[in-house]
Coordinates of C-alpha atoms in Angstrom, one line a residue:
M1 CA 90.6 35.2 130.1
E2 CA 92.7 35.9 127.0
K3 CA 96.4 36.2 126.5
L4 CA 97.0 39.4 124.4
T5 CA 99.5 39.5 121.5
A6 CA 101.7 42.6 121.3
I7 CA 101.9 45.0 118.3
K8 CA 105.5 46.1 117.7
S9 CA 106.4 49.6 116.5
D10 CA 110.0 50.3 115.7
K11 CA 111.4 53.8 116.5
I12 CA 114.6 55.6 115.9
W13 CA 115.4 55.3 119.6
G14 CA 114.3 51.6 120.1
Y15 CA 110.8 50.2 119.9
E16 CA 107.4 50.0 121.6
L17 CA 105.2 47.0 122.2
W18 CA 101.5 47.9 122.4
I19 CA 100.4 45.0 124.6
A20 CA 96.8 46.1 125.4
S21 CA 95.3 48.5 122.9
T22 CA 92.0 49.2 121.2
H23 CA 93.5 52.5 119.8
P24 CA 93.1 52.8 116.0
N25 CA 96.9 53.4 115.7
G26 CA 97.6 50.0 117.2
L27 CA 94.4 48.0 117.3
Q28 CA 94.4 44.5 118.8
K29 CA 91.2 43.3 117.1
D30 CA 90.6 40.4 119.5
F31 CA 91.0 42.7 122.5
Y32 CA 88.6 45.2 121.0
E33 CA 86.0 42.4 120.6
T34 CA 86.6 41.2 124.1
C35 CA 86.1 44.6 125.5
G36 CA 83.1 45.3 123.3
G37 CA 84.5 48.7 122.3
D38 CA 87.0 51.4 123.1
Y39 CA 89.0 50.4 126.1
P40 CA 90.0 53.6 128.0
L41 CA 93.6 52.6 128.7
L42 CA 96.6 51.7 126.6
V43 CA 99.5 49.6 128.0
K44 CA 102.9 49.4 126.4
V45 CA 106.4 48.1 126.9
I46 CA 109.0 50.7 125.8
Q47 CA 112.6 49.8 125.0
A48 CA 114.7 52.9 124.9
N49 CA 118.1 52.2 123.4
D50 CA 118.6 56.0 122.9
T51 CA 117.0 59.0 124.6
L52 CA 113.4 59.9 123.5
S53 CA 112.4 63.4 122.6
I54 CA 111.5 66.0 125.2
Q55 CA 107.7 65.9 125.1
V56 CA 104.4 66.7 126.8
H57 CA 100.8 65.5 126.4
P58 CA 97.5 67.4 126.7
D59 CA 94.8 66.8 129.3
D60 CA 91.3 65.9 128.2
K61 CA 90.1 69.4 127.8
L62 CA 93.1 70.6 125.7
A63 CA 93.1 67.4 123.6
V64 CA 89.7 68.3 122.4
E65 CA 90.5 72.0 122.0
L66 CA 93.6 71.4 120.0
E67 CA 92.8 68.2 118.1
G68 CA 89.0 68.0 118.0
D69 CA 86.2 66.0 119.5
G70 CA 86.7 62.4 120.3
N71 CA 90.3 62.9 121.6
R72 CA 91.5 62.0 125.1
G73 CA 94.3 63.5 127.1
K74 CA 97.2 61.4 128.1
T75 CA 98.0 60.9 131.8
E76 CA 100.4 58.0 132.1
C77 CA 102.9 56.2 134.4
W78 CA 106.0 54.1 134.0
Y79 CA 107.1 51.0 135.9
V80 CA 110.9 50.4 135.3
L81 CA 111.4 46.8 134.1
D82 CA 115.2 47.2 133.6
A83 CA 117.7 50.0 133.8
A84 CA 121.3 50.4 132.7
P85 CA 123.6 51.8 135.3
G86 CA 123.2 55.6 135.5
A87 CA 120.0 55.6 133.5
K88 CA 118.0 58.8 133.7
L89 CA 114.6 60.4 132.9
V90 CA 113.5 63.9 132.4
Y91 CA 110.8 64.4 135.0
G92 CA 109.4 67.9 134.9
M93 CA 111.1 71.2 135.0
K94 CA 113.2 73.1 137.6
D95 CA 110.7 75.9 137.9
D96 CA 107.5 77.4 136.5
Y97 CA 108.9 79.2 133.5
P98 CA 107.0 81.6 131.2
S99 CA 106.3 80.2 127.7
E100 CA 108.5 82.9 126.1
V101 CA 111.5 81.8 128.2
L102 CA 111.0 78.1 127.2
A103 CA 110.5 79.0 123.5
K104 CA 113.8 81.0 123.5
A105 CA 115.5 78.0 125.2
I106 CA 114.2 75.6 122.6
T107 CA 115.3 77.9 119.8
E108 CA 118.8 78.3 121.3
T109 CA 119.0 74.5 122.0
K110 CA 119.4 75.2 125.8
L111 CA 116.2 73.5 127.0
E112 CA 118.3 71.0 129.0
D113 CA 119.2 73.7 131.4
Y114 CA 115.6 74.0 132.5
L115 CA 114.8 70.3 133.0
E116 CA 114.8 68.0 136.0
F117 CA 116.9 64.9 135.4
V118 CA 116.4 62.0 137.8
N119 CA 118.2 58.6 138.1
V120 CA 116.0 55.5 138.1
K121 CA 116.5 51.8 138.7
K122 CA 114.6 48.6 138.2
G123 CA 111.3 48.6 140.1
D124 CA 110.9 52.4 140.2
F125 CA 107.5 54.0 139.5
I126 CA 107.0 57.4 137.8
F127 CA 103.6 59.1 137.5
I128 CA 103.3 61.5 134.6
P129 CA 100.1 63.6 134.7
A130 CA 99.1 65.3 131.5
G131 CA 101.0 68.5 131.0
T132 CA 104.2 67.2 132.6
V133 CA 107.4 67.7 130.5
H134 CA 109.3 64.4 130.3
A135 CA 111.6 62.1 128.4
I136 CA 112.7 58.5 128.7
G137 CA 116.5 58.2 128.8
A138 CA 118.7 55.6 127.0
G139 CA 119.2 52.2 128.6
L140 CA 115.6 51.8 130.0
R141 CA 112.9 49.3 129.5
L142 CA 109.5 50.4 130.9
M143 CA 106.0 49.2 131.2
E144 CA 103.6 52.1 130.6
V145 CA 100.0 52.5 131.6
Q146 CA 98.3 55.5 130.0
Q147 CA 95.0 56.8 128.8
S148 CA 94.2 55.5 125.3
C149 CA 95.7 58.4 123.5
D150 CA 98.4 58.8 120.9
L151 CA 98.9 62.6 121.1
T152 CA 102.5 63.6 121.7
Y153 CA 103.9 67.2 121.4
R154 CA 107.7 67.2 120.9
L155 CA 109.4 70.2 122.3
Y156 CA 112.9 69.2 121.4
D157 CA 114.4 66.1 119.6
W158 CA 118.2 66.4 120.1
G159 CA 118.7 67.5 116.5
R160 CA 117.3 64.3 115.0
G161 CA 115.2 66.2 112.4
R162 CA 111.7 65.0 113.4
E163 CA 108.8 67.4 113.6
V164 CA 108.4 69.4 116.8
H165 CA 105.3 71.0 118.1
I166 CA 106.5 74.0 120.1
E167 CA 103.3 76.1 120.1
K168 CA 100.9 73.3 121.1
G169 CA 103.5 71.9 123.5
L170 CA 104.0 75.1 125.4
K171 CA 100.2 75.6 125.6
V172 CA 99.6 72.3 127.4
I173 CA 102.5 72.4 129.9
K174 CA 101.5 72.4 133.6
S175 CA 103.7 73.0 136.6
E176 CA 102.4 70.9 139.4
E177 CA 104.1 69.3 142.4
M178 CA 105.6 66.0 141.3
I179 CA 105.3 62.7 143.1
P180 CA 108.9 61.6 143.9
V181 CA 110.3 58.7 141.9
A182 CA 110.4 55.6 144.2
P183 CA 110.0 51.9 144.1
F184 CA 106.4 50.9 143.4
G185 CA 104.4 50.2 146.5
K186 CA 101.6 47.7 146.6
D187 CA 99.1 50.0 144.8
F188 CA 98.6 53.3 143.0
E189 CA 95.5 55.2 142.0
C190 CA 94.7 58.3 139.9
E191 CA 91.7 59.7 138.1
Y192 CA 92.0 57.2 135.2
F193 CA 93.4 53.9 136.5
R194 CA 94.4 51.9 139.5
M195 CA 97.4 49.5 139.7
E196 CA 97.9 46.7 142.3
Q197 CA 101.0 44.5 142.6
Y198 CA 100.7 40.9 143.9
D199 CA 103.7 38.9 144.8
V200 CA 102.6 35.3 144.4
N201 CA 104.4 32.5 146.1
G202 CA 102.2 29.5 146.1
E203 CA 98.7 30.4 145.0
W204 CA 96.7 33.6 144.2
N205 CA 92.9 33.5 143.5
Y206 CA 91.2 36.5 141.9
I207 CA 87.8 37.3 140.6
C208 CA 87.3 40.3 138.3
P209 CA 84.6 42.5 139.7
E210 CA 81.3 42.8 137.9
R211 CA 81.4 46.1 136.0
A212 CA 80.2 47.2 132.6
K213 CA 82.5 46.7 129.6
P214 CA 84.7 48.0 128.1
A215 CA 86.3 49.6 131.3
G216 CA 85.2 46.6 133.4
V217 CA 87.8 44.4 131.7
D218 CA 90.8 44.0 134.0
L219 CA 94.4 43.4 132.8
L220 CA 97.0 41.2 134.5
Y221 CA 100.6 42.0 133.6
V222 CA 103.4 39.6 134.4
I223 CA 106.3 41.5 135.9
S224 CA 108.2 38.3 136.5
S225 CA 107.6 34.6 136.6
D226 CA 109.5 31.6 137.9
G227 CA 107.6 28.7 136.5
A228 CA 104.2 30.0 137.4
E229 CA 100.9 29.1 135.7
I230 CA 97.6 30.9 135.2
V231 CA 94.2 29.1 135.0
S232 CA 90.7 30.3 134.2
G233 CA 88.0 27.8 133.4
N234 CA 89.5 25.4 130.8
K235 CA 92.2 27.8 129.8
K236 CA 95.7 27.4 131.2
H237 CA 99.0 29.2 130.4
S238 CA 102.6 29.1 131.6
L239 CA 103.5 32.6 132.6
A240 CA 106.5 34.4 131.1
N241 CA 107.9 37.9 131.9
E242 CA 105.9 40.7 130.2
D243 CA 102.8 38.5 129.3
I244 CA 99.5 40.3 129.7
F245 CA 96.0 38.8 130.0
S246 CA 92.6 40.4 129.8
V247 CA 90.0 39.2 132.3
L248 CA 86.3 39.7 131.8
P249 CA 83.9 40.9 134.6
G250 CA 83.0 38.0 136.8
E251 CA 85.8 35.7 135.6
S252 CA 87.9 33.9 138.2
V253 CA 91.6 33.4 137.8
K254 CA 94.1 31.3 139.7
V255 CA 97.9 31.8 139.6
T256 CA 100.1 29.1 141.0
G257 CA 103.9 29.1 141.5
K258 CA 106.1 32.2 142.0
A259 CA 105.3 35.4 140.1
E260 CA 104.9 39.2 140.4
I261 CA 101.6 40.3 138.9
M262 CA 100.4 43.8 138.2
R263 CA 96.6 44.1 138.1
I264 CA 95.6 47.1 136.0
I265 CA 92.1 48.5 136.4
A266 CA 90.5 51.2 134.2
K267 CA 88.2 53.8 135.6

């Protein structure tokens, strides 16, 4: 078991903490060595003081087609850690629009008229399959689990002057039925990862299943802690909110006290 150290990236809208990453753009060398290679997921904490760009990510097939061999797509999800009153997200579009309609809306700075805005609160969960148009609104702090990919196509950036990627972005958009935003249940699973939440009040014992590395390494993310501790072998840590630990296949872990733990499993 190892406690991971975040890599901070300042943005014009706030900042990101890459808290579990073997991606070259934010490589945690110790985590890479622990995994024995390229871990298929990337976990972040995102602090949005201002609204992010309207963006979309490619799936696995289009990531290779548009950016070359070795690229992954980016299916992701968000767990809301904190939300200002009235905080919103862009979560898909109102309808399945032709590319030429969206291109015209972008050019005329009217894209907002085509987007779905949803209110969110602390504890909500949002699943963003590759191809979903989305944006994080101001006043939000999120924990993000995603494929290990750093490909983002900006469709619109609120006039902030950064590069946009309209042609590629429009090519990767998918219109699929969205999972309604709601408080996180006890678990979630998609093609690329599984998440399980444990509300510890006393003691929780866990053994990481025996699977091949690097995907076989599990992650334990601390949503909240009230004086809790984690122990594995001769290693012991007091738990603080937003800590994250990697656990090797076969390792046993014990959490004592009161805490909310999110177990993140790569596929």
